[in-house]
CSV table of C-alpha atoms in Angstrom, one decimal:
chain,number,residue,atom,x,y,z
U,1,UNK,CA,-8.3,-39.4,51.7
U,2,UNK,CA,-11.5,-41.0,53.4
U,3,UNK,CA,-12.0,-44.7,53.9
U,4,UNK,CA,-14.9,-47.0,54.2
U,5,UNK,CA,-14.4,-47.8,57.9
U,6,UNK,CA,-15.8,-51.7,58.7
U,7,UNK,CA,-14.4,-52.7,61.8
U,8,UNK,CA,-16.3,-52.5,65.1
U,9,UNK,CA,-13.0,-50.8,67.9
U,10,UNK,CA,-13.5,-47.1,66.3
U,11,UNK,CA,-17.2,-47.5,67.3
U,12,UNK,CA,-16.5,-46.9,70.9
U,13,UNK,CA,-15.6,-42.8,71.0
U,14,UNK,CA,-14.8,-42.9,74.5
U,15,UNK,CA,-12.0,-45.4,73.2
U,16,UNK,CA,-10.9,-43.1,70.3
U,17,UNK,CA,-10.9,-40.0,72.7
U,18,UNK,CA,-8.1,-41.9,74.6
U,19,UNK,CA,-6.2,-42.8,71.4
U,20,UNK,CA,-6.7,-38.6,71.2
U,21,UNK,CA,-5.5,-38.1,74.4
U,22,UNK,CA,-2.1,-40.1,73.6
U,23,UNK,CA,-1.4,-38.7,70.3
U,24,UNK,CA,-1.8,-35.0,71.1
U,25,UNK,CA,1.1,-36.5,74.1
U,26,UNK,CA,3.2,-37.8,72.0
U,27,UNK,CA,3.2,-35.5,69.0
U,28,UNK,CA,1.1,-32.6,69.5
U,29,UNK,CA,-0.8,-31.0,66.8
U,30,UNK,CA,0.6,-30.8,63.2
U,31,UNK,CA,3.8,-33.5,63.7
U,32,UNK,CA,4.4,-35.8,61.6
U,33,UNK,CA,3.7,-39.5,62.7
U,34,UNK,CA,2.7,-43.2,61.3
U,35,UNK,CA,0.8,-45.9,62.2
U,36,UNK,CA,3.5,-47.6,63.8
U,37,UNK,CA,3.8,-44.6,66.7
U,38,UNK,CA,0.8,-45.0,68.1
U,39,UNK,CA,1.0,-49.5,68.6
U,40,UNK,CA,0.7,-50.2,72.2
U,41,UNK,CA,4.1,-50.4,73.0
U,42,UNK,CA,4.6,-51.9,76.6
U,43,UNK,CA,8.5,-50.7,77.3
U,44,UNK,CA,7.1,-46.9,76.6
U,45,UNK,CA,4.4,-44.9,77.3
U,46,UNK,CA,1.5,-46.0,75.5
U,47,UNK,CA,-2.4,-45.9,75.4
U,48,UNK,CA,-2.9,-47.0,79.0
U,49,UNK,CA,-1.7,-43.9,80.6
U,50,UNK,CA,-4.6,-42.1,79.5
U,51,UNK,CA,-7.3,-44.5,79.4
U,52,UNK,CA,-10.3,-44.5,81.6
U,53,UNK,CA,-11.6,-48.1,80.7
U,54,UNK,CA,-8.9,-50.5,81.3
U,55,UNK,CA,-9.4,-53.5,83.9
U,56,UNK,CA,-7.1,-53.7,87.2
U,57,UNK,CA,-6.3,-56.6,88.3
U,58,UNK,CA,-4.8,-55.9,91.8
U,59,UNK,CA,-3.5,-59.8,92.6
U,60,UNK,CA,-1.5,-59.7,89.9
U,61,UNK,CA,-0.7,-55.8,89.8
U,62,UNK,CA,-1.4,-55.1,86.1
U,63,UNK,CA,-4.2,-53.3,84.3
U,64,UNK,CA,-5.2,-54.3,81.1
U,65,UNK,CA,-7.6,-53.4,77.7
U,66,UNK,CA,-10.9,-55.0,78.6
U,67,UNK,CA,-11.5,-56.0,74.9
U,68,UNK,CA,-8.4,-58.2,75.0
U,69,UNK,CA,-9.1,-61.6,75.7
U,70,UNK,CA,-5.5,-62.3,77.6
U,71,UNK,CA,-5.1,-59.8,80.0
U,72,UNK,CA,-0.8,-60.7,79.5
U,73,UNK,CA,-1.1,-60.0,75.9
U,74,UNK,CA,1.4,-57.7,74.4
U,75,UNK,CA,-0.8,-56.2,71.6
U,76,UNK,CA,-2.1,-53.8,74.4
U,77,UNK,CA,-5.1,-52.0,72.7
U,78,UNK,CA,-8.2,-53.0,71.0
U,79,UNK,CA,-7.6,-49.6,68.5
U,80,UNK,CA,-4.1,-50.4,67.7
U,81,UNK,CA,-2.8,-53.6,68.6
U,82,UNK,CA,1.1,-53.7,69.6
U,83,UNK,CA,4.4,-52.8,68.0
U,84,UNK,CA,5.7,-56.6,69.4
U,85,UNK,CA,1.9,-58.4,68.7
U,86,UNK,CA,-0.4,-57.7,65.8
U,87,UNK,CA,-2.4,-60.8,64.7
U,88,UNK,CA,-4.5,-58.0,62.3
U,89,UNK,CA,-1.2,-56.9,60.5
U,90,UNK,CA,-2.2,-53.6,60.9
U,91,UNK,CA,-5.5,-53.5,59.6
U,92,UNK,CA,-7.1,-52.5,63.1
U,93,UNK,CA,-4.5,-49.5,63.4
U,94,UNK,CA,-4.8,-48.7,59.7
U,95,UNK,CA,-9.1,-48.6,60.9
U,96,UNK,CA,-8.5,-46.7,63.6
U,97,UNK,CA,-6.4,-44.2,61.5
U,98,UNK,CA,-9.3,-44.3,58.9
U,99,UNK,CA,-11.7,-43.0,61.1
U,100,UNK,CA,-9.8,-40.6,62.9
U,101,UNK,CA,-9.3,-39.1,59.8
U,102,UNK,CA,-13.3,-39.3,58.9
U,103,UNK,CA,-14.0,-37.4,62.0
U,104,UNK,CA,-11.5,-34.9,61.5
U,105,UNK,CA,-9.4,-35.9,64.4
U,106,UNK,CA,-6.5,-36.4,62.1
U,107,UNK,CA,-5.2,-35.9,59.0
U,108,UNK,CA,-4.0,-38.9,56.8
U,109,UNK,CA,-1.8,-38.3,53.4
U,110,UNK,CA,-1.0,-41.5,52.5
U,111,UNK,CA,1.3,-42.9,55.4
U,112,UNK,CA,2.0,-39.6,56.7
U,113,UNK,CA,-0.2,-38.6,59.8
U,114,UNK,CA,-1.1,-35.4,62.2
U,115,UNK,CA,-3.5,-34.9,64.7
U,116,UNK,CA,-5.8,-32.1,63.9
U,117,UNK,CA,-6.4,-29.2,66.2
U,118,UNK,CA,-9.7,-30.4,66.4
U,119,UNK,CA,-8.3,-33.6,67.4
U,120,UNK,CA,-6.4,-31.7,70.0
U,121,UNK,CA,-9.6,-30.0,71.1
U,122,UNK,CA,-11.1,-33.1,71.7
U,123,UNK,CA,-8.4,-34.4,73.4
U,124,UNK,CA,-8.3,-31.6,75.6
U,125,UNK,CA,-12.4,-32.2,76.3
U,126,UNK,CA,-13.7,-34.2,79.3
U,127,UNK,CA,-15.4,-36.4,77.7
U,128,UNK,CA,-18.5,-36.6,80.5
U,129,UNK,CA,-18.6,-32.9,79.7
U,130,UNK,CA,-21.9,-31.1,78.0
U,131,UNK,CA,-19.5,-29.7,76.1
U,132,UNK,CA,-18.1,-33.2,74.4
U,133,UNK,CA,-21.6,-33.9,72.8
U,134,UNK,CA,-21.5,-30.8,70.4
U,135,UNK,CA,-18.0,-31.7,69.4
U,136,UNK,CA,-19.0,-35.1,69.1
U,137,UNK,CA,-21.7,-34.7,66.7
U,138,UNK,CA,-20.1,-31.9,64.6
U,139,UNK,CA,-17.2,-34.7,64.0
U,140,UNK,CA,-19.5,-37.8,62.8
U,141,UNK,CA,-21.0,-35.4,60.7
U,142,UNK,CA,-18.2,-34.8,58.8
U,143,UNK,CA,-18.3,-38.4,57.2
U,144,UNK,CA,-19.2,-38.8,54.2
U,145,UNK,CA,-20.8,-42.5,55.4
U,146,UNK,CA,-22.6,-40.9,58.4
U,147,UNK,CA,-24.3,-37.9,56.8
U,148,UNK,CA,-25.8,-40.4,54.1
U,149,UNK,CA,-26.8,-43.3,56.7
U,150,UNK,CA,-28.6,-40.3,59.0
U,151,UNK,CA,-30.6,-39.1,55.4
U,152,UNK,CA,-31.8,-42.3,55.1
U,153,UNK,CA,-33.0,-43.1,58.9
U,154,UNK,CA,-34.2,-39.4,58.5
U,155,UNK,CA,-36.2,-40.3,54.9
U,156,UNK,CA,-38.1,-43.3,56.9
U,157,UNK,CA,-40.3,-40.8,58.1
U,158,UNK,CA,-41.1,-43.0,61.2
U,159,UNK,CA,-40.3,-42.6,65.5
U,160,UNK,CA,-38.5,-45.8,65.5
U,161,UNK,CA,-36.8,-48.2,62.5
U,162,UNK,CA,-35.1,-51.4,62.2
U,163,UNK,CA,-31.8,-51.5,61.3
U,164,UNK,CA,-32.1,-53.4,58.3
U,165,UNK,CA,-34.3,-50.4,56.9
U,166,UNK,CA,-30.7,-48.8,56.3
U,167,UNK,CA,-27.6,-49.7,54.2
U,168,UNK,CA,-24.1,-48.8,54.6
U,169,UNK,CA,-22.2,-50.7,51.9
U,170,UNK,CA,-20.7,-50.5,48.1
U,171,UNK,CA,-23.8,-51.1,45.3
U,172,UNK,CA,-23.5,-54.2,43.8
U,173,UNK,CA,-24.4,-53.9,40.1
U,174,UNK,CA,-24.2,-57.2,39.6
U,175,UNK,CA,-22.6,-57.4,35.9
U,176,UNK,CA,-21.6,-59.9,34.4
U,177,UNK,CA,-19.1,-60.2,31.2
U,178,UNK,CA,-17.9,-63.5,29.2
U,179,UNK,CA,-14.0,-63.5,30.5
U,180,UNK,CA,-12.2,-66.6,29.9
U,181,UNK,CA,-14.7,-68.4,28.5
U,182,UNK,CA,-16.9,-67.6,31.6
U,183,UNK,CA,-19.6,-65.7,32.3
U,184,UNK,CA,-18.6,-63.3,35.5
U,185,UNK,CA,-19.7,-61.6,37.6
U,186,UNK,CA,-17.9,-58.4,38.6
U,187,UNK,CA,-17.3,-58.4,42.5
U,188,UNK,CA,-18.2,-54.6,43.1
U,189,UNK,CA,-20.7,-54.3,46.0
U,190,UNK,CA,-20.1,-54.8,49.8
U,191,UNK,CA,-19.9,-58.5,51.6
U,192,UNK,CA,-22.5,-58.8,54.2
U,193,UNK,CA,-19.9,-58.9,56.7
U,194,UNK,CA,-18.3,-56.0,56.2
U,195,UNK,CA,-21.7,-54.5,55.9
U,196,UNK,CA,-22.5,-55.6,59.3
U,197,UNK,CA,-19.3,-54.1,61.3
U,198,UNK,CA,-19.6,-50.6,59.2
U,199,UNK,CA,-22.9,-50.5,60.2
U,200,UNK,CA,-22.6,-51.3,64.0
U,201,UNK,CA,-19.9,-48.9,64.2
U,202,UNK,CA,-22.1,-46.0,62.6
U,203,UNK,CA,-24.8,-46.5,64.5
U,204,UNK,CA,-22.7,-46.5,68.0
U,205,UNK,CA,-21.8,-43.0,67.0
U,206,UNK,CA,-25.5,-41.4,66.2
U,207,UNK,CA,-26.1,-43.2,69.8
U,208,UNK,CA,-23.6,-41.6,71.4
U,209,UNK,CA,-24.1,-38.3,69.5
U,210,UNK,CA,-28.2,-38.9,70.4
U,211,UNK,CA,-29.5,-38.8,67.4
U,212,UNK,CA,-30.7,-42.3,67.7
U,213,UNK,CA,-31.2,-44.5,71.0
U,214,UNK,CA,-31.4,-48.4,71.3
U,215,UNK,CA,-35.5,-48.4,72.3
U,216,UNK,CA,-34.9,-51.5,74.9
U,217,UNK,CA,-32.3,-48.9,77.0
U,218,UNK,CA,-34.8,-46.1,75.9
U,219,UNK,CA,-35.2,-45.4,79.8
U,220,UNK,CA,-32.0,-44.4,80.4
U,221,UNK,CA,-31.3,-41.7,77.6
U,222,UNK,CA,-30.2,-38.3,78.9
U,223,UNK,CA,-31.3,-35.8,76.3
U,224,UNK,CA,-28.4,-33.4,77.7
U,225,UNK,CA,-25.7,-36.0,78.0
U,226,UNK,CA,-26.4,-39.0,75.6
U,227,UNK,CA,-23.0,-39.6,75.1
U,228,UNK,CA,-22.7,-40.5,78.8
U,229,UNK,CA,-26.5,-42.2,79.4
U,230,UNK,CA,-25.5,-44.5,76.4
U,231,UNK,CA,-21.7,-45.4,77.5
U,232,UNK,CA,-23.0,-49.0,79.3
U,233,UNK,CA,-24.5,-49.7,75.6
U,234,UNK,CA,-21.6,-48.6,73.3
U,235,UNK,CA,-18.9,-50.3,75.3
U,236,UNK,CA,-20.3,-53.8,75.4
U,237,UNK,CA,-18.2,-56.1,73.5
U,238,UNK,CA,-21.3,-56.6,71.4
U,239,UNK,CA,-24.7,-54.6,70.5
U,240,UNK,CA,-26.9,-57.3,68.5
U,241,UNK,CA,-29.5,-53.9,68.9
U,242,UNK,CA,-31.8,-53.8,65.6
U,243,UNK,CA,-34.3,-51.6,67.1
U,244,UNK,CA,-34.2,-48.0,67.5
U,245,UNK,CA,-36.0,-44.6,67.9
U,246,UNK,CA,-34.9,-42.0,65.6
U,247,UNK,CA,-34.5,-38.4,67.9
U,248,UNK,CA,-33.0,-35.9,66.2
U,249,UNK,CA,-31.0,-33.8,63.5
U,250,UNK,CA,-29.4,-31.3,63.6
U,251,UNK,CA,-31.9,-28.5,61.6
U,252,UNK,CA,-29.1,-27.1,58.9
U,253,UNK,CA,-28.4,-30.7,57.8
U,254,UNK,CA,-30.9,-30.8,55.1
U,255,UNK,CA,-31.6,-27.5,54.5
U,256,UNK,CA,-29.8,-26.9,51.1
U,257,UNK,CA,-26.9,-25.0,52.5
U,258,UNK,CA,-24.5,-28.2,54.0
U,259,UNK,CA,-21.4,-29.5,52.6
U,260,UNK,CA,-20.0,-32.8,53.9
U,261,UNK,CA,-16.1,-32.1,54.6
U,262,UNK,CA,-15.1,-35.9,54.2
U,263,UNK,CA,-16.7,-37.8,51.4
U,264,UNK,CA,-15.0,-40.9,49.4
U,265,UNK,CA,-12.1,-39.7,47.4
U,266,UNK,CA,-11.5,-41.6,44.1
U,267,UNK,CA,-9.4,-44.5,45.0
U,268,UNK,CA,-11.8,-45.3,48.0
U,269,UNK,CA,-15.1,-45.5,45.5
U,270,UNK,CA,-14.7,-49.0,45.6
U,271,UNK,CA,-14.2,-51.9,48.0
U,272,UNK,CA,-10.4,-53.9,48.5
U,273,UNK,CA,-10.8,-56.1,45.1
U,274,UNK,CA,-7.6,-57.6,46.3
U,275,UNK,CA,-9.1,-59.1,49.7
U,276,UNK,CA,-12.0,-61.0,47.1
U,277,UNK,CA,-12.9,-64.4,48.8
U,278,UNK,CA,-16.5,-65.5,46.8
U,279,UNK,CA,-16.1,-69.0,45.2
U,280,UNK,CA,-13.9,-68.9,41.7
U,281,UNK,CA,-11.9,-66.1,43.5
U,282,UNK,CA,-8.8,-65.8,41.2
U,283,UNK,CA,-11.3,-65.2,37.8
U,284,UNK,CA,-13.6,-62.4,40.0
U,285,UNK,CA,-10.9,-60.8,41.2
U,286,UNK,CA,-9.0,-60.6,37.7
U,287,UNK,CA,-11.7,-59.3,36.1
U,288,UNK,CA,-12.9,-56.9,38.8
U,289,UNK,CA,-9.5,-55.6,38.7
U,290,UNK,CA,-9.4,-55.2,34.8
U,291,UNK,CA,-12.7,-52.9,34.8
U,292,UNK,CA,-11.7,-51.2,38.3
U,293,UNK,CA,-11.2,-47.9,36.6
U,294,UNK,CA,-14.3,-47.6,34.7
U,295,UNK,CA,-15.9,-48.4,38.2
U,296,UNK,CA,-14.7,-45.3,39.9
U,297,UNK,CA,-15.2,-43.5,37.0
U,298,UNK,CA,-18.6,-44.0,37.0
U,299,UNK,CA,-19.2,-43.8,40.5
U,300,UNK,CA,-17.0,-40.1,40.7
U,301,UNK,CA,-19.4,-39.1,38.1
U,302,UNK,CA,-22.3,-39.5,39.7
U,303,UNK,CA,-20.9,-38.3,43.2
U,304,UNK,CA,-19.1,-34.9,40.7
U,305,UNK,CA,-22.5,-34.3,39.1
U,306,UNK,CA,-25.2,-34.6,41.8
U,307,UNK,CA,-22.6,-32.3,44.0
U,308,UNK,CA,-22.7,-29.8,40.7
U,309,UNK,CA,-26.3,-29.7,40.5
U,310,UNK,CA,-26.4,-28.8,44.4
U,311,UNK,CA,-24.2,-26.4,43.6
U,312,UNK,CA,-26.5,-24.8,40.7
U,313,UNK,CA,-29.7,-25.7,43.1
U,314,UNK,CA,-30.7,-28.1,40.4
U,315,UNK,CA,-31.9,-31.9,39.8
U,316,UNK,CA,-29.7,-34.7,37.8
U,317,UNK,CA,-31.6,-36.5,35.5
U,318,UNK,CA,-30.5,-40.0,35.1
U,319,UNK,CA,-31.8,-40.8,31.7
U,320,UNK,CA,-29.0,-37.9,30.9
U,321,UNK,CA,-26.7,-38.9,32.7
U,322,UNK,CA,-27.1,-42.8,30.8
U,323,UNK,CA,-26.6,-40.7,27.5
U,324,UNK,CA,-24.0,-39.0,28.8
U,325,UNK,CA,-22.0,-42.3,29.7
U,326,UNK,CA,-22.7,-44.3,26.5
U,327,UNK,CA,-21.3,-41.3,24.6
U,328,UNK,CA,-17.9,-41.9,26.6
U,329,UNK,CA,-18.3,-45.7,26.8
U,330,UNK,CA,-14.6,-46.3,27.0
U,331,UNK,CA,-14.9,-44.4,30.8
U,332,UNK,CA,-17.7,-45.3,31.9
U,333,UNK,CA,-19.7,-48.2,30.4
U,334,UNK,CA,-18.9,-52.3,31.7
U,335,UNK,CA,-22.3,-54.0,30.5
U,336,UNK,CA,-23.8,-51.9,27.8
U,337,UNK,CA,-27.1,-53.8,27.3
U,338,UNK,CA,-28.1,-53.6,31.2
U,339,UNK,CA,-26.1,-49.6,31.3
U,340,UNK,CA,-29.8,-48.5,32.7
U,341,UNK,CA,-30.5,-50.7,35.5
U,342,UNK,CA,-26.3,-50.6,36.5
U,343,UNK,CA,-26.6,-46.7,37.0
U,344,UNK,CA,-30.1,-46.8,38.8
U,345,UNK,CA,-28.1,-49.1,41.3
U,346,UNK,CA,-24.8,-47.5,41.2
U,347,UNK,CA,-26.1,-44.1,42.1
U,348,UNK,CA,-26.2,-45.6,45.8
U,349,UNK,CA,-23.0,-44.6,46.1
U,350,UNK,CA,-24.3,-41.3,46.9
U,351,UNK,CA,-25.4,-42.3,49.8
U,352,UNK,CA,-21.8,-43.9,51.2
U,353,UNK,CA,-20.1,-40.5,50.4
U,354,UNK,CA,-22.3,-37.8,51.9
U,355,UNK,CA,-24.5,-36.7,48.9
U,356,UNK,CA,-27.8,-38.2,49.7
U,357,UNK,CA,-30.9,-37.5,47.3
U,358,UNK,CA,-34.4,-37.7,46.8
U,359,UNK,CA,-36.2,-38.7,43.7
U,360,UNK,CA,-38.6,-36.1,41.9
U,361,UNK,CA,-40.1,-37.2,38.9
U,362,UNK,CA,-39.6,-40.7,38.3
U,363,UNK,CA,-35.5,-39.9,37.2
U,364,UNK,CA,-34.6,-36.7,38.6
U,365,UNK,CA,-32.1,-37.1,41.6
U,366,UNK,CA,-32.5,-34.1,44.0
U,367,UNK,CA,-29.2,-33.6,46.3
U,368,UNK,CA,-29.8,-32.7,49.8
U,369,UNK,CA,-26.1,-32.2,51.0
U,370,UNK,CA,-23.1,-30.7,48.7
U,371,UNK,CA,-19.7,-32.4,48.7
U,372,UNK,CA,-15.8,-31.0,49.8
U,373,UNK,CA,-14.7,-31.3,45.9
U,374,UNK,CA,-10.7,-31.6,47.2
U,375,UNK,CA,-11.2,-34.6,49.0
U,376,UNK,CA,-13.7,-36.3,46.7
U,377,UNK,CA,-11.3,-35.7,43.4
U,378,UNK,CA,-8.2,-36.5,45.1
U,379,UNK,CA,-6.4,-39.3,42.5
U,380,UNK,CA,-8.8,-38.8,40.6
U,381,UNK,CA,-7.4,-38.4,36.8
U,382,UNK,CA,-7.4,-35.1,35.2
U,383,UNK,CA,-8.8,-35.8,32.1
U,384,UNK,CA,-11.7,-37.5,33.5
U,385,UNK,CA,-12.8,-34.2,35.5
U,386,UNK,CA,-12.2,-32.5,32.3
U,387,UNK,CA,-15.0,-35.2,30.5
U,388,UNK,CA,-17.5,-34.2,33.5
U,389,UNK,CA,-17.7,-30.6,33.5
U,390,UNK,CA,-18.8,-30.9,29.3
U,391,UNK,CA,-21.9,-32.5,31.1
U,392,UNK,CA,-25.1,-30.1,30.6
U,393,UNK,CA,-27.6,-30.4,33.2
């Protein structure tokens, strides 16, 4: 199952590569393990034995993370936190696991864990090496997230963007339904926030991966070893960089014939509805909840067509697709008098799971990536992939 990452410790790969380094340790390839395993646990070995980036402090003869404010503090690791001190109640581990799994480092079934053997080969990796930056970039590429924000740097069609020329979040339809006695609207697009941190992180990995470069460090890229010019930028405790100079993709990305291994699966097409915070909370989040279903319904739809009509080397026409949803209205269809405008926004979602398009024709959608079908229809309910393949293109 692929997650939405949105928090900023994943962001630093030479971080990550540690975590790697620890895992493929304790467990090896293929063993079973949870989240719990790998908290900094200070009366075992833990993180810090294979870290290249903590601090020493020789006075008072310990070493420590240098993202943790109190060099004594018992939650260890900016990745993980600790088995004895976790402020985040797992959420930074749970991250962490998140986009392990989105590079392909490890494998995540619900609870259950296992490192990859491509996590073990990049455990195994120097990471100063030439040979880190090829497994670096085929690993970001396998997220569904990644693959759609590099499309649209890539669509610009300029040398250098600003950051806020790209977004990484949910689509927010903006519907709104009488509930209660209230007009609502339904909570189902990204928070600024979280926008923010997804985005940061992303972007630290097609730096590091040199597909992008900060332009005020431009100086200092090595077109060999990116990964390792950049490493001062990426491991700053913050990187308020908007500006950047677009370098490179790689030349099979867009060129009809890739498939992106780790797009959104069903139960990850939409954002926590549980964590809702706007103002008349309880009401948003009770109704968002209510028409959840017909949410990822629509949004698997889109995501199950678009990757059909790459399959067929054909173009999704959304008018049809609109048709297609009235005349199953009890899946699909929230706000039938604004149906139109809701899909033209919803569609984004390609874009956050690894099936970017292009428009032809005003309303025909033009994939440019296919999709890994187990991983995008896992949860998903039978009957609804039974409604989508009566759709004629």
């Amino acid at each position: 199952m692929s997650f939405l990452i949105n928090r900023n410790p994943p962001a630093r790969l030479q971080c990550v590569h540690s975590l790697c380094k620890f895992i493929e340790h304790k467990m090896g390839v293929g063993v079973i393990f949870r989240m719990s395993d790998i908290k900094f646990n200070p009366d075992a070995v833990n993180i810090h034995k294979f870290c290249d980036l903590l601090i020493e402090n020789k006075e008072l003869g310990i070493r420590y993370c240098r993202y943790k404010d109190n060099p004594f503090s018992t939650s260890g690791c900016s990745l993980t936190n600790g088995v004895f001190d976790d402020t985040t109640k797992s959420k930074e581990v749970s991250n962490t696991i998140n986009s392990l799994h989105a590079l392909g480092f490890v494998e995540r079934i619900g609870n259950n864990l296992r490192l990859t053997p491509a996590g073990s080969i990049f455990s195994k990796t120097i990471f100063n090496s030439k040979e880190m930056l090829e497994i670096l970039q085929n690993s970001v590429l396998r997220y569904g997230l990644f693959v759609g924000m590099i499309f649209q740097i890539y669509n610009l069609d300029k040398e250098e963007f600003d950051t806020a020329e790209i977004n990484v979040g949910y689509p927010k339809a903006n519907e709104k339904i009488l509930y209660n006695g209230n007009m609502v609207t339904i909570s189902s697009g990204s928070e600024d926030d979280s926008i923010t941190r997804t985005k940061s992180c992303l972007l630290a990995w097609a730096t590091t991966c040199g597909f992008i470069y900060p332009i005020p460090i431009i100086n200092t890229l090595d077109t060999e070893k990116p990964h390792v010019s950049s490493a001062d930028f990426i491991l700053q405790n913050n990187r308020n960089c908007r500006k950047y100079k677009f370098l490179k993709i790689p030349v099979n990305l867009f060129n009809g014939n890739f498939t992106t291994e780790k797009p959104l699966d069903y139960n990850n097409l939409t954002k926590n509805i549980g964590a809702l915070r706007e103002n008349n909370q309880k009401e948003i989040r009770e109704l968002t909840l209510a028409v959840k279903p017909k949410i990822q319904n629509r949004r698997l739809a889109i995501l199950y067509l678009l990757n059909k009509a790459f399959q067929s080397k054909l173009t999704l026409n959304v008018n049809s697709l609109v048709q297609f949803m009235l005349s199953h209205e009890d899946l699909f269809v929230i706000e039938k008098s604004n149906i139109n405008d809701t899909i033209w926004e919803e569609i984004n979602i390609a874009f956050i799971s690894g099936i970017p398009f292009s428009i032809e024709s005003d309303n025909e959608l033009r994939p440019q990536t296919g999709l890994n079908l187990v991983e995008l229809t896992l949860n998903a309910p039978h009957d609804l992939i039974i409604t989508l393949d009566k759709f004629n293109f």
